[in-house]
Tab-separated table of C-alpha atoms and ligand atoms in Angstrom:
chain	number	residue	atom	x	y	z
A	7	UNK	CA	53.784	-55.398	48.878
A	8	UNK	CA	53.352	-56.202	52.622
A	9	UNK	CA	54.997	-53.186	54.342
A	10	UNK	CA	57.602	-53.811	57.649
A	11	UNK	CA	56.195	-53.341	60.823
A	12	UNK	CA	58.469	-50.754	62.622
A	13	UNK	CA	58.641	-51.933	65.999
A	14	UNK	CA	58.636	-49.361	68.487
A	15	UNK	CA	57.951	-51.206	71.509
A	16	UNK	CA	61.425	-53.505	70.749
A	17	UNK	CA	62.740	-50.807	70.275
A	18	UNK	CA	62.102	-48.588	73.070
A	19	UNK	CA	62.978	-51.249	75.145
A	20	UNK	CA	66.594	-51.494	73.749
A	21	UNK	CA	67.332	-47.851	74.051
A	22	UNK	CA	65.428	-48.064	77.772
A	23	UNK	CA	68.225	-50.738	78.655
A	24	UNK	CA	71.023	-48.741	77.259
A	25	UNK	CA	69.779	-46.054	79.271
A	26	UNK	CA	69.616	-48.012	82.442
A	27	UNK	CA	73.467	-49.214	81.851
A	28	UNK	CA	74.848	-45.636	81.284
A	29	UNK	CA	73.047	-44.699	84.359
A	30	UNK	CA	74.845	-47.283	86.368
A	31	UNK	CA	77.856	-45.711	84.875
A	32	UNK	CA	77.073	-42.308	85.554
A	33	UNK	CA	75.570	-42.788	89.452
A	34	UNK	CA	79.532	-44.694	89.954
A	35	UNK	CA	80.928	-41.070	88.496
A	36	UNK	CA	78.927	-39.061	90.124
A	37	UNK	CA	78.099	-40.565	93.085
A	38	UNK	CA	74.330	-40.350	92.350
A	39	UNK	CA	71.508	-41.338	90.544
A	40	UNK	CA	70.066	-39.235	87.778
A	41	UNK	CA	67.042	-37.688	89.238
A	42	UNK	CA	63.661	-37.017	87.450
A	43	UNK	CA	60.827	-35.073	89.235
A	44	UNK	CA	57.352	-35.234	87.599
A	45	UNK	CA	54.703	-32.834	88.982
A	46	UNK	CA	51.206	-33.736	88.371
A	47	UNK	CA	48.134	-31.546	89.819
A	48	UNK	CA	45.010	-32.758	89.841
A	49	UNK	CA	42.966	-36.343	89.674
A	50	UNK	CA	42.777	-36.481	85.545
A	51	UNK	CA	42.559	-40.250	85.050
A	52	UNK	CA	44.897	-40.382	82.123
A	53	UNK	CA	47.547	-38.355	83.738
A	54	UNK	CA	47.531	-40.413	86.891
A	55	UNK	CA	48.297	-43.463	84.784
A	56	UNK	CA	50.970	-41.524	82.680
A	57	UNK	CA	52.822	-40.388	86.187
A	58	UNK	CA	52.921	-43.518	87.585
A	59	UNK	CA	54.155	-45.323	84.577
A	60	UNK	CA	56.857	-42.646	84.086
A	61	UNK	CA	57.608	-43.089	87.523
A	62	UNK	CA	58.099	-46.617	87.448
A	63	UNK	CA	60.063	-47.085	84.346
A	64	UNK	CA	62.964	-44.032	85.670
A	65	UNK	CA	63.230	-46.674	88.636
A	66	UNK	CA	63.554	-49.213	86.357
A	67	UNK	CA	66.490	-47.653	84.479
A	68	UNK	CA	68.562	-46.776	87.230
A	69	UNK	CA	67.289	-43.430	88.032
A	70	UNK	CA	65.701	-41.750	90.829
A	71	UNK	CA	62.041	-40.850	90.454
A	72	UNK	CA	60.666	-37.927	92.915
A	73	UNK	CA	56.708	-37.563	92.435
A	74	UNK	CA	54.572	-34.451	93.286
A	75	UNK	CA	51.132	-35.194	93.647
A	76	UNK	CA	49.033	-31.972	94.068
A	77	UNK	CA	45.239	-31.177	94.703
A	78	UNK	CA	43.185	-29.402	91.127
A	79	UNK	CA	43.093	-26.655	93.620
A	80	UNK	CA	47.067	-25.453	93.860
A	81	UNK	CA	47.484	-22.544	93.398
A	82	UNK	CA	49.848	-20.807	90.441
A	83	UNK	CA	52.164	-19.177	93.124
A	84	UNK	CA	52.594	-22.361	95.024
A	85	UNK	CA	53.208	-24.390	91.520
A	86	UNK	CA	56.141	-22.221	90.892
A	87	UNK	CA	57.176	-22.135	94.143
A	88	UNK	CA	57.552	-26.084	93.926
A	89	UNK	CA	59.360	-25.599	90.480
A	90	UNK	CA	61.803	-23.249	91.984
A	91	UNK	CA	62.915	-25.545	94.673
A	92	UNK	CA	63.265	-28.593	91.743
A	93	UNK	CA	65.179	-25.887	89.712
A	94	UNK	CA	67.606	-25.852	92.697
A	95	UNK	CA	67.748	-29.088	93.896
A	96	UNK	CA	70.988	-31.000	92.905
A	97	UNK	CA	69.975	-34.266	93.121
A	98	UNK	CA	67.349	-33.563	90.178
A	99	UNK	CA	68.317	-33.495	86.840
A	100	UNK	CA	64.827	-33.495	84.942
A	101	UNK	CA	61.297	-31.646	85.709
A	102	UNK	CA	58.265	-32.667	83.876
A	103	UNK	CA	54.775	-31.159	84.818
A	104	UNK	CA	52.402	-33.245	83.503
A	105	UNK	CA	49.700	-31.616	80.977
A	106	UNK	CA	47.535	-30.577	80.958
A	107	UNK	CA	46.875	-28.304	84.030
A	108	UNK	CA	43.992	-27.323	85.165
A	109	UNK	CA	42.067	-24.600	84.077
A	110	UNK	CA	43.314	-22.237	86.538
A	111	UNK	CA	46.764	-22.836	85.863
A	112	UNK	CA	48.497	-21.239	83.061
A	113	UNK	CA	51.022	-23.275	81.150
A	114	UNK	CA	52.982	-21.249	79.223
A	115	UNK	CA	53.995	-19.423	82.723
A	116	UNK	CA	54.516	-22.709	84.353
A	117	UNK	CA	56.465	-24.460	81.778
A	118	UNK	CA	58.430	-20.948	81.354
A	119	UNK	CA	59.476	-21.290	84.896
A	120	UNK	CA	61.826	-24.633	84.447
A	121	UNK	CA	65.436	-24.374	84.017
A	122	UNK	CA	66.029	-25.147	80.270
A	123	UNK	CA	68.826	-27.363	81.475
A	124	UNK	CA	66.538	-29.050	83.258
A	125	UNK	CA	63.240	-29.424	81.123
A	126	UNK	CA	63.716	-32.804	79.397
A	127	UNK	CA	60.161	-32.608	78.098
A	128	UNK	CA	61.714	-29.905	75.634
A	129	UNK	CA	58.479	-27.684	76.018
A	130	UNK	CA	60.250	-24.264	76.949
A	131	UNK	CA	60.580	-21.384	74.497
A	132	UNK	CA	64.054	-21.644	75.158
A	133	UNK	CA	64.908	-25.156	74.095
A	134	UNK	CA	62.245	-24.380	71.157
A	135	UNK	CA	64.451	-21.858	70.266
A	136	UNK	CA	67.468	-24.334	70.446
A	137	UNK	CA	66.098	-26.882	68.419
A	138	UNK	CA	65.232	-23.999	65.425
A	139	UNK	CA	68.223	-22.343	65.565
A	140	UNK	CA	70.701	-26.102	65.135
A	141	UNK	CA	71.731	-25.541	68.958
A	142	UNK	CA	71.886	-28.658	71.577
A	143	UNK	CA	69.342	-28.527	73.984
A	144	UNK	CA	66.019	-30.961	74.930
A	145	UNK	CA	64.099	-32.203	71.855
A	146	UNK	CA	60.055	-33.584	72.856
A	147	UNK	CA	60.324	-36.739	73.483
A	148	UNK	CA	57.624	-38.116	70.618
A	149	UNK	CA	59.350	-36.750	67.755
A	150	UNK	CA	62.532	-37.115	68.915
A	151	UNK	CA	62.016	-40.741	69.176
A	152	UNK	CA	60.118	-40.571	65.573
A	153	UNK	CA	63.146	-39.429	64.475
A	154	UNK	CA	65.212	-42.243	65.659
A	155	UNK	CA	62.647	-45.029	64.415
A	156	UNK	CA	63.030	-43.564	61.102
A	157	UNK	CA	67.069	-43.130	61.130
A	158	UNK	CA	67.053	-46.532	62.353
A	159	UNK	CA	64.962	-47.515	59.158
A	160	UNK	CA	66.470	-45.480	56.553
A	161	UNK	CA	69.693	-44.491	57.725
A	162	UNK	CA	70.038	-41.241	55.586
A	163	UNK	CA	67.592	-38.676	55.269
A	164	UNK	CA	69.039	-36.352	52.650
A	165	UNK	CA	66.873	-35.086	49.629
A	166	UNK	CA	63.723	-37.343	50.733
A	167	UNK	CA	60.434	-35.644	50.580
A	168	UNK	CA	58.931	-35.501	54.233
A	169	UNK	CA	55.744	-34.583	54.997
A	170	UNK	CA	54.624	-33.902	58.514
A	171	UNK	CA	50.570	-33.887	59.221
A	172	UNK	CA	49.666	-31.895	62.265
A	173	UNK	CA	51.914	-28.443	63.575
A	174	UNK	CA	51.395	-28.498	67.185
A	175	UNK	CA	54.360	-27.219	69.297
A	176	UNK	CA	54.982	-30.956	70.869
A	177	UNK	CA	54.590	-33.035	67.491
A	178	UNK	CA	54.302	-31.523	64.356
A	179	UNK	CA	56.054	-28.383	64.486
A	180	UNK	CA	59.672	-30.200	65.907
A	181	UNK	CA	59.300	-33.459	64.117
A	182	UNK	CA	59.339	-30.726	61.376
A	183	UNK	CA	62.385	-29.008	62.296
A	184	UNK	CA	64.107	-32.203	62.802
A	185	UNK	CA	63.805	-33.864	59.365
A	186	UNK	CA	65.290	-30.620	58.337
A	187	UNK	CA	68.207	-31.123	60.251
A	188	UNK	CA	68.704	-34.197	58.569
A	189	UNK	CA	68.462	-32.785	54.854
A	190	UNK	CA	64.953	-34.372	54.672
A	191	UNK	CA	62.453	-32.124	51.814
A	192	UNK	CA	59.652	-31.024	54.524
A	193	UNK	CA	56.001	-29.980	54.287
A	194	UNK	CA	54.047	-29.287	57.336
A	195	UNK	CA	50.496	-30.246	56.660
A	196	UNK	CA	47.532	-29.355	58.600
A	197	UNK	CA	43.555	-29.124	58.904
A	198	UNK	CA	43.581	-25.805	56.635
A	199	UNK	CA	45.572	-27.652	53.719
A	200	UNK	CA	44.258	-28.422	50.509
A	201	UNK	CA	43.862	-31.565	48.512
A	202	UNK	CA	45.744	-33.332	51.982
A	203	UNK	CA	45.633	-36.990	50.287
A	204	UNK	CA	47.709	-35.032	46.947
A	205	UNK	CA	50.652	-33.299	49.587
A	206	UNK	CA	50.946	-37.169	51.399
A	207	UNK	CA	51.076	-38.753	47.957
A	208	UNK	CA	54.314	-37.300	47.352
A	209	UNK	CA	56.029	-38.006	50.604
A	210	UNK	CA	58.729	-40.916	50.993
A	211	UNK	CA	58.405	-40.187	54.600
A	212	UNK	CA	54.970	-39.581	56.437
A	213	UNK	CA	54.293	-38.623	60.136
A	214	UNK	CA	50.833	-38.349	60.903
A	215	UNK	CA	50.133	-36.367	64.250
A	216	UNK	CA	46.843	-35.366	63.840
A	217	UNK	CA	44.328	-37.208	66.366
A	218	UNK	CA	41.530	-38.905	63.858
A	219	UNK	CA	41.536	-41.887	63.985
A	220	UNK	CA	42.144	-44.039	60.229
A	221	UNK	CA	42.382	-40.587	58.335
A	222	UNK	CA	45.025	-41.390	56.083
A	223	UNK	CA	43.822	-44.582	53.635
A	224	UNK	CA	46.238	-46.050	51.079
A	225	UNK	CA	45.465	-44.185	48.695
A	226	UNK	CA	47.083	-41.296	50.025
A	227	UNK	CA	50.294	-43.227	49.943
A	228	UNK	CA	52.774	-43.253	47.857
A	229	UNK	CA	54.121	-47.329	47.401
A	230	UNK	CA	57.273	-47.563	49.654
A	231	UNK	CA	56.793	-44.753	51.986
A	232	UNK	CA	57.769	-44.703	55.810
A	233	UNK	CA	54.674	-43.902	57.804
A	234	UNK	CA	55.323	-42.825	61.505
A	235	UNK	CA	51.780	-43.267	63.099
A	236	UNK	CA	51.740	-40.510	65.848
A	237	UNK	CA	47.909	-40.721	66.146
A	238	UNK	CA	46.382	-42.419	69.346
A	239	UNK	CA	42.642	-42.615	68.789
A	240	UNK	CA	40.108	-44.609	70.840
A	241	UNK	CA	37.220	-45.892	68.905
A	242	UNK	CA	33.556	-46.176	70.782
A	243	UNK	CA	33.590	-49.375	72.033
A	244	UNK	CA	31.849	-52.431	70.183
A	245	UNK	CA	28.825	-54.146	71.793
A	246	UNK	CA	29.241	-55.541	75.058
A	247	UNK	CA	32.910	-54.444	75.360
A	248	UNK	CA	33.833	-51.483	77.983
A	249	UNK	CA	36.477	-49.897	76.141
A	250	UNK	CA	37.260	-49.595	72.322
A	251	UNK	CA	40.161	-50.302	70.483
A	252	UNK	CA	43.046	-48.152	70.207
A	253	UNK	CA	43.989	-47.004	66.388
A	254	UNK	CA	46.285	-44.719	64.764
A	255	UNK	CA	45.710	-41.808	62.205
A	256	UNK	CA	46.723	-44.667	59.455
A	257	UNK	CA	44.461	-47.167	58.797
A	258	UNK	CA	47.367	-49.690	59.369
A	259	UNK	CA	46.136	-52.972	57.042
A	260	UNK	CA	45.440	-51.505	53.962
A	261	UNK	CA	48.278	-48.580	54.238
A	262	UNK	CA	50.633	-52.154	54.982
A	263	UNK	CA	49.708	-52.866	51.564
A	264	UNK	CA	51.025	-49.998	50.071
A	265	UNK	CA	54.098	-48.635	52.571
A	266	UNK	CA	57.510	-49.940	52.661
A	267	UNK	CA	57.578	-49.515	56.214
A	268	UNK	CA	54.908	-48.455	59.231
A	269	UNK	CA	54.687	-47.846	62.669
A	270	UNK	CA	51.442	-49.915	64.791
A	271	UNK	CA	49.251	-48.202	67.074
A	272	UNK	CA	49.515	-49.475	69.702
A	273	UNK	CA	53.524	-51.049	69.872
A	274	UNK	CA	54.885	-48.234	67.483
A	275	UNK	CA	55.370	-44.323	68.281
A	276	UNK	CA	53.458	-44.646	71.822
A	277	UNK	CA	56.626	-46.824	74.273
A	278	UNK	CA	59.036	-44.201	72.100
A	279	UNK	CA	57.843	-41.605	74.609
A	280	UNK	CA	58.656	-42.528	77.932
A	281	UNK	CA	62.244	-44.512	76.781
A	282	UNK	CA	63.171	-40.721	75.095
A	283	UNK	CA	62.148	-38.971	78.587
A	284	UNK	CA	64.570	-41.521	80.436
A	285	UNK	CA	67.193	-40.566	77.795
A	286	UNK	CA	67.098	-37.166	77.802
A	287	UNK	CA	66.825	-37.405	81.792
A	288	UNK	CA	70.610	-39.194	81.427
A	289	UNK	CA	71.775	-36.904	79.063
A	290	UNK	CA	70.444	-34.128	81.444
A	291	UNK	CA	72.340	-35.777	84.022
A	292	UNK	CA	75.555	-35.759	82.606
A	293	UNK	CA	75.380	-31.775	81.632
A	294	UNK	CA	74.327	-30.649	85.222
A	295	UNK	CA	77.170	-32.800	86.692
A	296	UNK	CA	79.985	-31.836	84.237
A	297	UNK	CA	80.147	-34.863	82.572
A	298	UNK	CA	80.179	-36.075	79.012
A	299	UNK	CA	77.141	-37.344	77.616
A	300	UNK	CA	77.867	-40.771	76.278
A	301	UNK	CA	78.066	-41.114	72.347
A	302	UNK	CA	75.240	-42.898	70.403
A	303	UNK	CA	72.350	-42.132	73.112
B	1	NDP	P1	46.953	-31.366	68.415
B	1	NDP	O1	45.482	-31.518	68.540
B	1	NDP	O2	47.667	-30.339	69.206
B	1	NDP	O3	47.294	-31.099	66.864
B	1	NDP	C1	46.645	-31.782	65.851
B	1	NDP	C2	47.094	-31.247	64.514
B	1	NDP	O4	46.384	-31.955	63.516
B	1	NDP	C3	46.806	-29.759	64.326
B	1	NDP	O5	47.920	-29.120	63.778
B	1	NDP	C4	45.624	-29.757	63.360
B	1	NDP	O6	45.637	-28.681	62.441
B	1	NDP	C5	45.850	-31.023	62.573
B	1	NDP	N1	44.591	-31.509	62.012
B	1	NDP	C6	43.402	-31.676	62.634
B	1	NDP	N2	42.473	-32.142	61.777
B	1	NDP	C7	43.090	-32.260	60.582
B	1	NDP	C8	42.670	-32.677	59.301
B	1	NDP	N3	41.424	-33.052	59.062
B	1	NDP	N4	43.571	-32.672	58.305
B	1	NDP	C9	44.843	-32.279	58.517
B	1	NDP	N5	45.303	-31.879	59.716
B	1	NDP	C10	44.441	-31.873	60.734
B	1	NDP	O7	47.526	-32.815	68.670
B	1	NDP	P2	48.986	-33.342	69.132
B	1	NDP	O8	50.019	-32.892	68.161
B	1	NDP	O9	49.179	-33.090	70.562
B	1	NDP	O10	48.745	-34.917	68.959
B	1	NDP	C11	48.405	-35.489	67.718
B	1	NDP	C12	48.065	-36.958	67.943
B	1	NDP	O11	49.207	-37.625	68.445
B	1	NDP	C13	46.945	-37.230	68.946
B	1	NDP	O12	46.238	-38.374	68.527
B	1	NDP	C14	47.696	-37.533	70.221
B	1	NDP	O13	46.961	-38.387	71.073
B	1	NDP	C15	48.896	-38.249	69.679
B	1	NDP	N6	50.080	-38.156	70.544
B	1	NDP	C16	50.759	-39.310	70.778
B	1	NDP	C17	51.887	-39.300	71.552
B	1	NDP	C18	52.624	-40.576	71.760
B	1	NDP	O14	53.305	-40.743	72.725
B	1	NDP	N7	52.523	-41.523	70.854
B	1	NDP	C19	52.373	-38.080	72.195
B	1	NDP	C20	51.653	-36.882	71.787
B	1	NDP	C21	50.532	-36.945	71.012
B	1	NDP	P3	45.392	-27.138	62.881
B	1	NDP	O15	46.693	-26.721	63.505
B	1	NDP	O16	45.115	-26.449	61.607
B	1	NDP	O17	44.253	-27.150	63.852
């Protein structure tokens, strides 16, 4: 068997596009653009590239981007003071601070200090909350958009046997709550479990959010499962290159033997992220302005 390649980036791009024409719709409505304000403090190298691609592809959808660049020095009081006036600020529908913060910084307070309503990263206790207790609010963006690869794929969910490697509170733990919501069997799996490669075995659907990279083999597979590659791993790069290649927690070619369906890192999970930001931006939009969110997004 020579598993589907689920492809995220095609994807992303659709949902990015349907995003861009209900924000057309909405800025006619409202008379404005949906607004998204990322905060980033400090120089980290990976964080400057994730900024500026956020901010570039909420211009490219229609939406207004407003970018905070602050010095690894700011202070906690004048972080919150910034998130307070982006709390208040009309024209801004969406505030993302950009992890992580400096050492200095404390994220839990910071992240606490959003409006729910306005925290389309889904990181606040609040919208945690939501999310476990079946209410609407903002899902993270990675597993929501798992979740739509694999609804895509499968349709259904009901009575499958999900298993979810990794807990942390951005992956694991609401990629976990979500495949309940959808009637999916779930097992959260993580570095303390035993016999790992026996709990993935029995899983028609497997996300792997762990962070090593080519952990799970075929072997561990069970023939015909859905593997959502979550992992973003950068091997040490081979003689006379500069960087190595990016891989996933899957060994993708011989777990394509074996799967019925899998995700490529890179092209798979990763452009998932930013399109389910932009999405949860509109939909962000339309509650702060009274408006209904459109069906289907
Ligand atoms: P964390 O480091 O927060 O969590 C990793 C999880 O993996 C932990 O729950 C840990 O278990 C578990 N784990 C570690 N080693 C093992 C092991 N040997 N066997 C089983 N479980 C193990 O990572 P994140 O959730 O933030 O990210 C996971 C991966 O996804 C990373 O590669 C990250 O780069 C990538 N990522 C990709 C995104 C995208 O846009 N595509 C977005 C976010 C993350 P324990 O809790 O017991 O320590």
């Amino acid at each position: 068997m020579t598993a589907t390649r689920i492809d995220g980036k095609a994807f992303a791009a659709a949902l990015r596009e349907r995003v861009g024409s209900h924000a057309l719709d909405f800025a006619s409505k409202a008379g404005r653009k949906p607004g998204l304000a990322v905060v980033l403090v400090g120089e980290d190298p990976a964080s400057q590239v994730y900024v500026g691609s956020k901010g570039k592809a909420t211009v490219a959808a229609g939406m207004e981007s407003f970018e905070h660049r602050l010095p690894a020095d700011t202070s906690a009081d004048a972080l919150l003071a910034l998130v307070d006036k982006l709390n208040a600020d009309e024209n801004i529908d969406g505030i993302l601070v950009q992890l992580p913060l400096p050492d200095h910084l404390d994220e839990h307070s910071i992240i606490a200090s959003i409006s729910p309503d306005k925290d389309v990263d889904g990181f606040h206790v609040i919208n945690a909350g939501r999310l476990s207790v079946g209410q609407s609010g903002f899902v993270p963006c990675t597993p929501l958009g798992c979740m739509m690869l694999l609804t895509d794929r499968l349709g259904d969910l009901s009575g499958l046997e999900a298993v979810v490697i990794g807990r942390s509170n951005i992956v694991g733990k609401p990629m976990a709550q979500l495949l309940l919501d959808a009637n999916a069997t779930v097992t959260i799996a993580h570095s303390r479990t035993k016999d790992l490669a026996a709990v993935v075995k029995r899983a028609d659907i497997v996300v792997a959010a762990v962070g090593r990279p080519n952990m799970i083999g075929k072997d561990w597979l069970k023939p015909g499962a859905t593997v959502i590659d979550v992992g973003i791993n950068r091997l040490p790069p081979e003689p006379g290159k500069e960087k190595g290649k990016l891989v996933g927690d899957v060994a993708f070619d011989e777990a394509s033997e074996v799967a019925g369906a899998i995700t490529p890192v890179p092209g798979g999970v990763g452009p998932m992220t930013i399109a389910v930001l932009l999405r949860n931006t509109l939909v962000a939009a339309h509650r702060n302005a009274g408006l209904a969110v459109p069906e289907g997004i």
